[in-house]
Coordinates of N, CA and C in Angstrom, one line a residue:
Chain A
D1 N -5.9 -0.6 27.6 CA -5.9 -0.3 27.0 C -7.8 -0.4 27.2
A2 N -8.2 1.5 27.0 CA -9.1 1.7 27.1 C -10.2 0.8 26.1
K3 N -11.1 0.4 25.5 CA -11.7 0.1 24.6 C -13.4 0.9 24.1
T4 N -13.6 1.1 23.0 CA -15.2 1.5 22.6 C -16.2 0.7 22.3
T5 N -17.6 0.9 22.4 CA -18.8 -0.6 21.0 C -19.0 0.7 20.9
Q6 N -19.6 0.0 19.7 CA -20.8 1.5 18.4 C -21.6 0.1 17.5
P7 N -22.8 0.4 17.8 CA -23.5 -0.6 17.2 C -22.5 -0.5 15.3
N8 N -23.3 -1.8 14.3 CA -22.6 -2.2 13.5 C -23.2 -1.3 12.1
S9 N -24.4 -1.5 12.2 CA -24.5 -0.1 11.5 C -25.6 1.1 11.7
M10 N -26.2 2.0 11.6 CA -27.8 3.0 11.4 C -27.8 2.9 9.8
E11 N -28.7 3.8 10.0 CA -29.2 4.3 9.1 C -30.4 5.5 8.4
S12 N -30.6 6.2 7.4 CA -30.9 7.8 8.4 C -31.3 8.6 7.0
N13 N -32.3 8.9 7.2 CA -32.3 9.9 5.6 C -31.8 11.5 5.7
E14 N -32.2 11.5 3.9 CA -30.7 12.6 3.9 C -31.7 14.1 4.8
E15 N -30.8 15.3 4.5 CA -31.5 16.1 5.5 C -31.9 15.6 6.5
E16 N -31.5 14.9 7.4 CA -32.8 14.7 8.5 C -31.1 14.9 9.9
P17 N -30.8 15.1 11.4 CA -30.1 14.6 11.7 C -29.7 13.2 12.1
V18 N -28.1 12.7 12.1 CA -27.7 11.6 12.8 C -27.3 11.5 14.2
H19 N -27.7 10.8 15.1 CA -27.2 10.5 16.4 C -25.7 9.4 16.5
L20 N -25.0 9.1 16.2 CA -24.4 7.9 15.8 C -23.5 8.0 17.3
P21 N -23.7 6.1 17.8 CA -23.6 6.3 19.9 C -21.9 6.0 20.0
C22 N -22.1 5.8 21.6 CA -20.1 4.8 21.0 C -20.4 5.2 22.7
N23 N -20.2 4.0 22.5 CA -20.0 3.1 24.7 C -18.4 3.4 24.3
H24 N -17.5 3.4 26.6 CA -16.1 3.6 26.5 C -16.4 4.0 27.7
S25 N -17.2 2.6 28.8 CA -17.0 2.4 29.7 C -16.0 2.4 30.6
T26 N -14.7 2.0 29.6 CA -13.6 2.1 30.8 C -12.1 3.0 30.6
I27 N -13.2 4.2 29.8 CA -12.4 5.2 29.7 C -12.0 6.0 31.0
S28 N -10.9 6.2 30.3 CA -9.6 7.0 32.5 C -10.0 8.8 31.8
G29 N -9.8 8.7 33.1 CA -10.1 10.9 33.6 C -8.9 11.1 32.4
T30 N -8.2 10.9 31.7 CA -6.7 11.3 30.7 C -7.3 10.7 29.2
D31 N -8.1 10.2 28.8 CA -9.5 9.7 27.9 C -9.5 10.6 26.5
Y32 N -8.5 11.3 25.6 CA -9.4 12.1 24.8 C -10.4 10.8 24.1
I33 N -11.9 11.6 23.1 CA -12.4 10.4 22.4 C -12.7 11.4 21.4
H34 N -12.2 11.0 20.3 CA -11.5 11.5 19.2 C -12.4 9.8 18.1
W35 N -13.3 10.9 17.2 CA -14.0 10.7 16.5 C -13.1 10.0 14.6
Y36 N -12.8 9.2 14.0 CA -13.2 9.3 12.9 C -13.5 8.5 11.8
R37 N -14.0 9.2 9.8 CA -14.7 8.3 9.5 C -14.0 8.8 8.2
Q38 N -13.9 7.0 7.1 CA -13.6 6.4 6.7 C -14.8 6.2 5.3
L39 N -14.6 6.9 4.2 CA -15.9 7.1 3.0 C -15.6 6.2 1.7
P40 N -16.3 5.4 1.4 CA -15.7 4.4 0.1 C -13.9 4.8 -0.3
S41 N -13.5 3.7 -0.2 CA -12.4 3.7 -1.7 C -11.6 4.9 -1.2
Q42 N -11.2 5.3 0.4 CA -10.7 6.6 1.5 C -9.7 6.1 2.2
G43 N -8.8 6.3 2.4 CA -8.4 5.9 4.5 C -9.3 7.3 5.2
P44 N -9.6 6.9 6.4 CA -9.8 7.5 7.7 C -10.1 8.6 7.4
E45 N -10.5 10.1 7.9 CA -10.1 11.7 8.4 C -11.1 11.5 8.9
Y46 N -9.9 12.3 10.4 CA -10.1 12.9 11.4 C -12.0 13.8 11.5
V47 N -13.0 13.6 11.8 CA -13.9 14.7 12.7 C -14.2 15.5 13.8
I48 N -13.8 14.6 14.7 CA -13.1 15.8 15.7 C -13.3 15.5 16.9
H49 N -12.8 16.1 17.5 CA -11.9 14.9 19.6 C -13.2 16.0 20.6
G50 N -12.5 15.1 21.7 CA -12.7 16.2 22.4 C -12.7 15.3 24.2
L51 N -12.8 16.2 25.0 CA -12.5 15.5 26.2 C -13.9 15.4 27.6
T52 N -14.3 16.8 28.3 CA -15.4 16.8 28.6 C -16.5 16.9 28.3
S53 N -16.0 18.6 27.7 CA -17.4 19.5 26.7 C -18.1 19.0 25.9
N54 N -18.9 19.5 25.4 CA -19.4 19.2 24.3 C -18.5 20.0 23.4
V55 N -18.2 19.7 22.5 CA -17.5 20.1 20.8 C -18.3 20.1 19.6
N56 N -17.9 21.6 18.7 CA -18.7 21.9 17.7 C -17.1 22.0 16.7
N57 N -18.1 21.2 15.5 CA -17.0 22.0 14.1 C -17.7 22.3 13.6
R58 N -17.2 22.3 11.8 CA -18.2 22.1 11.1 C -18.3 21.6 10.5
M59 N -17.7 20.2 10.0 CA -18.6 18.8 10.1 C -19.4 17.9 11.1
A60 N -19.1 18.6 12.3 CA -20.0 17.3 13.3 C -20.2 19.1 15.2
S61 N -21.5 18.1 15.5 CA -20.5 18.3 16.9 C -20.7 17.0 17.6
L62 N -19.8 16.9 18.7 CA -19.3 15.8 19.7 C -19.6 16.0 21.7
A63 N -21.4 15.3 22.1 CA -21.3 15.9 23.4 C -21.3 14.6 23.3
I64 N -20.9 14.7 25.4 CA -20.3 13.5 25.7 C -21.2 13.5 27.5
A65 N -21.4 12.5 27.3 CA -21.8 12.2 28.8 C -21.0 12.7 29.7
E66 N -22.4 13.2 31.1 CA -21.4 13.3 32.4 C -20.4 12.8 32.9
D67 N -20.9 11.4 32.9 CA -19.9 10.1 33.1 C -18.5 9.9 32.7
R68 N -19.3 10.3 31.4 CA -18.0 10.5 30.1 C -17.8 8.4 29.5
K69 N -18.7 7.9 30.2 CA -18.7 6.5 28.9 C -19.4 6.8 27.9
S70 N -19.3 8.0 27.7 CA -20.1 7.2 26.4 C -20.3 8.5 25.9
S71 N -20.1 8.4 24.7 CA -20.4 9.6 24.0 C -21.6 9.6 22.4
T72 N -21.9 10.7 21.5 CA -22.6 10.6 20.0 C -21.9 11.7 19.8
L73 N -21.4 11.0 18.6 CA -21.8 11.8 17.7 C -22.6 12.5 16.5
I74 N -23.0 13.8 16.5 CA -24.6 14.3 15.7 C -23.7 14.8 14.2
L75 N -24.4 14.6 13.4 CA -24.1 15.4 12.2 C -26.0 16.2 11.1
H76 N -25.9 17.5 11.7 CA -27.2 18.3 12.4 C -27.9 17.9 10.9
R77 N -27.7 17.6 9.5 CA -27.9 17.5 8.9 C -27.6 16.6 8.3
A78 N -28.3 15.6 7.8 CA -27.5 14.6 6.9 C -27.2 14.1 5.2
T79 N -26.1 13.9 4.3 CA -25.9 14.3 3.5 C -25.9 13.2 2.9
L80 N -25.5 12.3 1.4 CA -25.2 11.2 0.8 C -23.9 11.3 1.5
R81 N -23.1 12.4 1.0 CA -21.5 12.1 1.0 C -21.8 12.0 2.4
D82 N -22.2 12.3 3.4 CA -22.2 11.8 5.5 C -21.9 10.2 4.8
A83 N -22.6 9.0 4.3 CA -22.2 7.7 4.3 C -21.4 7.3 4.2
A84 N -20.9 6.2 5.4 CA -19.2 6.1 5.7 C -19.7 5.7 7.0
V85 N -18.1 4.6 7.8 CA -17.6 4.0 8.7 C -17.7 5.1 9.4
Y86 N -17.6 5.4 11.1 CA -17.6 6.1 11.2 C -16.7 5.3 13.1
Y87 N -16.0 5.7 13.0 CA -15.0 5.0 14.2 C -15.2 6.1 15.5
C88 N -15.2 5.5 16.3 CA -15.3 6.3 18.2 C -13.8 5.4 18.6
I89 N -12.6 6.0 18.9 CA -11.6 6.2 19.0 C -10.9 6.5 20.3
L90 N -10.3 6.2 21.4 CA -9.3 6.6 23.2 C -8.3 6.8 22.6
R91 N -7.7 8.7 23.6 CA -6.6 8.6 22.8 C -6.0 9.4 24.2
D92 N -4.9 8.8 24.8 CA -4.4 8.6 26.5 C -4.0 10.0 26.2
V93 N -4.2 11.2 26.7 CA -3.2 12.9 26.8 C -2.1 12.0 27.5
R94 N -2.2 11.7 28.1 CA -0.8 11.5 29.3 C -0.3 10.9 28.1
L95 N 0.9 10.4 27.3 CA 1.6 10.1 26.7 C 1.7 11.0 25.3
E96 N 3.4 11.1 25.2 CA 3.3 11.9 24.5 C 4.1 11.7 22.8
G97 N 4.6 10.0 23.3 CA 4.6 9.1 22.6 C 3.7 8.7 21.5
A98 N 3.9 7.4 20.7 CA 3.2 7.3 20.0 C 1.9 5.8 20.8
Q99 N 0.8 6.0 20.7 CA 0.5 4.5 21.2 C -0.8 4.0 20.6
K100 N -1.3 3.2 21.6 CA -2.1 2.3 20.4 C -3.2 2.6 20.6
L101 N -3.6 3.0 19.1 CA -4.9 3.5 18.8 C -5.8 2.8 18.0
V102 N -6.6 2.7 19.1 CA -6.9 0.9 17.8 C -8.7 1.4 17.6
F103 N -9.3 0.1 16.4 CA -10.0 1.8 16.2 C -12.1 0.6 15.8
G104 N -11.1 -0.5 16.0 CA -12.2 -1.3 16.2 C -13.6 -1.2 14.9
Q105 N -14.3 -1.6 15.1 CA -15.8 -2.2 13.6 C -15.7 -0.6 12.9
G106 N -16.6 -0.3 13.8 CA -16.7 1.8 13.1 C -18.7 0.8 12.9
T107 N -18.8 1.7 13.0 CA -20.4 1.6 12.4 C -20.9 2.6 11.1
R108 N -21.2 1.4 10.7 CA -21.8 2.1 8.7 C -22.8 2.6 8.9
L109 N -22.3 4.2 8.4 CA -24.0 4.7 7.7 C -24.4 4.9 6.8
T110 N -25.6 4.6 6.6 CA -26.8 4.5 5.4 C -27.3 5.9 4.8
I111 N -27.1 6.6 4.6 CA -27.8 7.7 4.4 C -29.3 7.8 2.8
N112 N -30.1 7.8 2.8 CA -31.6 7.1 1.6 C -31.4 9.0 1.5
P113 N -32.0 8.4 0.0 CA -32.3 10.3 -0.2 C -33.9 9.9 -0.3
Chain B
N1 N 0.3 20.1 0.3 CA 1.4 19.4 0.6 C 0.7 17.7 0.4
A2 N 1.3 17.1 0.2 CA 1.2 15.9 0.0 C 0.6 14.9 0.6
G3 N 1.0 14.4 2.3 CA 0.5 14.4 3.6 C 1.1 13.2 3.4
V4 N 0.3 11.7 4.0 CA 0.9 10.7 3.4 C 0.9 10.3 2.4
T5 N 2.4 9.4 1.8 CA 2.2 9.2 0.7 C 3.1 6.8 0.8
Q6 N 1.6 6.5 0.3 CA 1.8 5.4 -0.2 C 2.0 4.6 -1.2
T7 N 3.3 3.4 -1.6 CA 3.2 2.8 -2.5 C 4.2 1.5 -2.5
P8 N 3.8 0.9 -2.7 CA 2.8 0.9 -4.3 C 1.3 1.1 -3.7
K9 N 0.5 1.5 -5.2 CA -1.3 1.2 -4.6 C -2.3 -0.3 -4.8
F10 N -1.6 -0.8 -5.5 CA -1.5 -1.9 -5.4 C -0.9 -2.8 -5.8
Q11 N -0.7 -3.8 -5.3 CA 0.6 -5.4 -5.6 C -0.2 -6.2 -5.3
V12 N 0.3 -7.2 -6.3 CA -0.3 -8.6 -6.0 C 0.8 -9.6 -6.4
L13 N 0.4 -10.4 -5.0 CA 1.9 -11.4 -5.0 C 1.7 -13.0 -5.3
K14 N 2.3 -13.8 -4.9 CA 2.3 -15.1 -5.2 C 2.5 -16.0 -3.6
T15 N 1.9 -16.2 -3.2 CA 2.2 -16.5 -1.0 C 3.7 -17.4 -1.4
G16 N 4.6 -16.5 -0.5 CA 6.0 -16.9 -0.3 C 6.5 -16.3 -0.2
Q17 N 6.4 -14.5 -1.6 CA 6.9 -14.0 -2.0 C 6.8 -12.4 -0.7
S18 N 7.9 -11.7 -1.0 CA 7.9 -11.1 0.0 C 7.8 -9.8 -0.6
M19 N 7.7 -9.1 0.0 CA 7.9 -7.6 -0.2 C 7.3 -6.5 0.6
T20 N 7.8 -5.3 0.0 CA 7.9 -4.1 1.7 C 7.1 -3.3 0.6
L21 N 6.2 -2.7 1.7 CA 5.2 -1.6 1.2 C 5.7 -0.2 1.9
Q22 N 5.5 0.7 1.3 CA 6.0 2.0 1.7 C 5.7 3.1 2.1
C23 N 5.9 4.0 3.4 CA 5.1 5.3 3.6 C 5.9 6.0 3.5
A24 N 5.6 7.1 3.0 CA 6.4 8.7 3.8 C 4.7 9.8 4.1
Q25 N 5.7 10.5 5.0 CA 4.9 11.6 4.8 C 5.5 13.0 5.5
D26 N 5.1 14.8 4.6 CA 6.5 15.1 4.8 C 5.4 16.3 5.9
M27 N 5.0 16.1 7.0 CA 4.3 16.5 8.7 C 5.2 16.9 9.0
N28 N 6.7 16.4 8.7 CA 7.6 16.4 11.0 C 6.8 15.9 11.7
H29 N 6.0 14.4 11.4 CA 5.2 14.1 12.4 C 6.3 12.8 13.7
N30 N 6.2 12.7 15.0 CA 6.5 12.0 15.4 C 6.3 10.3 15.2
S31 N 5.1 9.9 15.5 CA 4.6 9.1 16.1 C 4.1 8.3 14.0
M32 N 4.1 7.6 13.8 CA 3.5 6.7 12.1 C 2.9 4.7 13.0
Y33 N 2.0 5.5 11.7 CA 0.9 3.8 12.2 C 0.9 3.3 10.9
W34 N 1.1 1.1 10.8 CA 0.5 0.6 10.0 C -0.5 -0.1 10.7
Y35 N -1.8 -0.4 9.5 CA -3.2 -0.5 9.0 C -3.8 -1.7 8.9
R36 N -3.9 -2.8 8.8 CA -4.4 -3.8 7.8 C -6.0 -3.6 7.5
Q37 N -6.8 -3.3 6.9 CA -8.4 -3.4 6.8 C -8.8 -4.3 5.4
D38 N -9.6 -5.4 6.1 CA -10.0 -7.3 5.8 C -11.4 -6.1 5.0
P39 N -11.7 -6.7 4.1 CA -12.5 -6.3 3.2 C -13.7 -6.3 4.4
G40 N -14.6 -5.6 4.5 CA -16.0 -5.5 5.2 C -16.2 -4.8 6.4
M41 N -14.6 -4.3 6.6 CA -14.0 -4.5 8.6 C -13.2 -3.7 9.2
G42 N -13.4 -3.8 10.0 CA -12.9 -2.5 10.5 C -11.5 -2.5 10.1
L43 N -10.3 -1.4 10.7 CA -9.3 -1.7 10.7 C -8.7 -2.2 11.9
R44 N -7.5 -2.6 12.0 CA -6.4 -3.1 12.8 C -5.4 -2.8 13.1
L45 N -4.5 -1.9 14.1 CA -3.7 -2.0 14.5 C -1.8 -2.9 14.3
I46 N -1.0 -2.6 13.2 CA -0.1 -3.7 12.6 C 0.9 -4.2 13.8
Y47 N 1.2 -1.9 13.2 CA 3.0 -1.3 14.3 C 2.7 -0.9 14.5
Y48 N 3.8 0.7 15.9 CA 3.8 1.5 15.5 C 4.7 1.5 16.1
S49 N 5.3 3.3 15.5 CA 6.1 4.1 15.8 C 6.4 5.4 16.8
A50 N 6.9 5.9 17.0 CA 7.1 7.0 18.1 C 7.8 7.7 17.8
S51 N 8.9 7.6 17.2 CA 10.5 8.4 16.1 C 11.2 7.4 15.8
E52 N 11.6 7.4 15.0 CA 13.0 7.5 14.6 C 14.1 6.3 15.6
G53 N 13.8 4.7 14.7 CA 14.3 3.8 15.2 C 13.5 2.8 16.8
T54 N 12.2 3.7 16.7 CA 12.0 2.5 17.7 C 10.5 2.3 17.1
T55 N 10.4 1.0 17.6 CA 9.0 0.6 16.8 C 8.1 -0.3 18.2
D56 N 6.9 -0.6 18.1 CA 6.2 -1.3 18.6 C 4.9 -2.4 18.2
K57 N 4.1 -3.5 19.1 CA 3.8 -4.0 18.2 C 2.3 -3.4 18.3
G58 N 1.7 -4.1 17.6 CA -0.4 -3.8 17.5 C -0.6 -4.3 18.3
E59 N -2.2 -5.3 17.1 CA -3.4 -5.6 18.1 C -2.6 -6.6 16.6
V60 N -2.3 -6.8 15.3 CA -2.2 -8.0 14.6 C -0.3 -8.1 14.2
P61 N 1.3 -8.6 14.5 CA 1.8 -8.2 14.0 C 2.0 -8.8 13.4
N62 N 1.9 -10.7 13.4 CA 3.0 -11.7 13.1 C 2.4 -11.6 11.8
G63 N 3.5 -12.5 11.0 CA 3.5 -11.9 9.3 C 4.2 -10.5 9.1
Y64 N 4.5 -10.3 10.3 CA 4.9 -8.7 9.2 C 6.5 -7.9 10.5
N65 N 6.9 -7.6 9.7 CA 8.0 -6.4 9.9 C 7.8 -5.3 9.7
V66 N 8.8 -4.1 10.3 CA 8.9 -3.1 10.3 C 10.3 -2.3 10.7
S67 N 9.5 -0.8 9.7 CA 11.0 -0.6 10.2 C 11.4 1.5 9.7
R68 N 11.7 1.8 10.8 CA 11.6 3.0 10.8 C 12.8 4.0 10.8
L69 N 13.5 4.2 10.1 CA 15.0 4.6 9.4 C 14.9 5.6 9.8
N70 N 14.0 6.5 9.4 CA 14.4 8.2 9.8 C 12.9 8.5 10.2
K71 N 12.9 10.7 10.4 CA 11.1 10.2 10.9 C 10.6 10.8 9.4
R72 N 10.9 11.1 8.8 CA 9.6 10.6 7.5 C 9.3 9.6 6.5
E73 N 9.8 8.6 7.2 CA 9.7 7.3 6.8 C 9.4 6.3 7.8
F74 N 8.0 5.2 7.3 CA 8.1 3.6 8.2 C 7.8 2.7 7.0
S75 N 8.6 1.8 6.7 CA 8.3 0.8 6.2 C 7.2 -0.1 6.6
L76 N 6.6 -1.5 5.4 CA 6.1 -2.4 6.5 C 6.3 -3.4 4.9
R77 N 6.9 -4.7 6.5 CA 7.9 -5.6 5.2 C 6.9 -7.3 5.6
L78 N 6.8 -7.9 4.4 CA 6.4 -8.9 4.6 C 7.0 -9.7 4.0
E79 N 7.3 -10.6 5.0 CA 8.9 -11.9 4.5 C 8.4 -13.4 3.9
S80 N 7.2 -13.3 4.0 CA 6.5 -14.6 3.1 C 5.0 -14.5 3.0
A81 N 4.9 -14.1 2.3 CA 3.1 -13.7 2.3 C 2.1 -15.3 2.0
A82 N 1.5 -14.6 2.4 CA -0.1 -15.6 3.1 C -0.8 -15.7 2.0
P83 N -2.0 -16.2 2.1 CA -3.6 -15.4 1.7 C -4.3 -14.8 2.9
S84 N -3.3 -15.2 3.4 CA -4.5 -14.3 5.0 C -3.3 -13.0 4.8
Q85 N -2.9 -13.2 4.0 CA -2.6 -11.2 4.1 C -3.6 -9.9 3.0
T86 N -3.9 -10.0 2.5 CA -5.0 -9.8 1.7 C -5.3 -8.9 2.1
S87 N -5.6 -8.5 1.9 CA -6.2 -7.0 3.0 C -5.5 -5.6 2.2
V88 N -6.0 -4.2 2.9 CA -6.4 -2.2 2.5 C -5.4 -3.0 3.1
Y89 N -4.0 -2.3 3.3 CA -2.9 -1.9 3.9 C -2.6 0.5 4.1
F90 N -3.4 1.0 5.2 CA -2.8 2.5 5.9 C -1.7 1.8 6.6
C91 N -0.8 3.2 5.8 CA -0.4 4.0 7.3 C -0.2 5.4 7.5
A92 N -0.2 5.4 8.9 CA -1.4 7.1 8.4 C 0.2 7.4 10.1
S93 N 0.2 8.7 10.3 CA 1.1 9.4 11.5 C -0.3 10.5 11.7
R94 N 2.0 10.9 13.6 CA 0.1 11.9 14.3 C 1.0 12.5 14.1
G95 N 0.6 13.9 14.7 CA 1.4 14.7 15.4 C 2.3 15.3 17.2
A96 N 3.1 16.2 17.0 CA 3.0 15.8 18.6 C 2.2 15.6 19.6
R97 N 2.7 15.6 20.7 CA 1.3 16.5 22.0 C 1.0 18.0 21.9
G98 N -0.3 18.4 22.2 CA 0.3 20.1 22.2 C -0.4 20.3 21.2
V99 N 0.4 19.9 19.6 CA -0.4 19.8 18.4 C -2.0 20.6 18.4
P100 N -2.8 21.5 18.4 CA -3.7 21.6 18.3 C -4.4 20.5 17.0
N101 N -5.4 19.6 18.2 CA -6.3 18.5 17.6 C -5.2 17.0 17.5
E102 N -4.2 17.0 16.8 CA -2.8 15.5 17.2 C -4.1 14.8 16.5
K103 N -4.6 14.4 14.9 CA -5.4 13.9 14.8 C -3.9 12.9 13.7
L104 N -4.5 11.7 13.2 CA -4.2 11.3 12.8 C -4.3 12.1 10.8
F105 N -3.3 11.4 10.4 CA -3.1 11.4 8.5 C -3.2 10.3 7.4
F106 N -4.0 10.2 7.0 CA -4.1 8.5 6.5 C -3.5 8.9 5.2
G107 N -2.5 7.5 4.8 CA -2.5 7.4 3.2 C -3.5 6.9 3.0
S108 N -3.7 7.0 1.0 CA -4.8 6.8 0.4 C -4.8 5.0 0.4
G109 N -4.0 4.1 1.2 CA -3.8 2.4 0.6 C -3.0 2.2 0.3
T110 N -2.9 0.5 -0.2 CA -2.5 -0.3 -0.5 C -3.2 -1.5 -0.3
Q111 N -3.4 -2.0 -1.7 CA -4.4 -2.3 -1.8 C -3.3 -4.0 -2.0
L112 N -3.9 -5.3 -1.1 CA -2.9 -6.6 -1.7 C -3.4 -7.3 -1.8
S113 N -3.3 -7.4 -2.5 CA -4.3 -9.7 -3.2 C -2.6 -10.6 -2.7
V114 N -2.9 -11.6 -2.4 CA -1.8 -12.9 -2.1 C -2.7 -14.2 -2.7
L115 N -1.6 -14.6 -3.3 CA -2.6 -16.4 -4.7 C -2.0 -17.3 -4.2

């Protein structure tokens, strides 16, 4: 199973951009990169996903390296509500059924007022 | 839509007791998952299921059994609870390939303490 590695924690200030890195050096050509976040005392929620091109949605942007061995989740203007644990996972698009979706430790993001 | 519903929300067991954690989804999803999260740690996959009647082991299956009797429900059973199983348990479901996003939807969790 392709794995991801993320820093354990990061800190930023309110209203500043935040760049959360994820390394996935063993990624295969059919792996999608998914990001989830977990707010305190809640289950994780989907943030964004991509395959090769950079992606934007209302929550965040995803920048994918040209060799796909790393990616960065970008929060353009962090708010206190963005304080959470962020997980980067890989999902093989070839597989129809369920597959091992391994979350790892994630990055705990602290936002300072 | 209720999404993914887990019951109970809280449970305290004594060592050796058994119990079943229930999970149901109303999104007609094929795949369902059980994760555990120890305090201050990330999620670890216990079991997952591609469809009714099929289940597969995840990263930490020892001490657990699962049952996928129908498309909606995926239960997790602790036959003889141990203090090491004190954790928050999350159930999740995912749609079929081709559905936009294919994202996981999580329940709100069951907080289990084994004394």
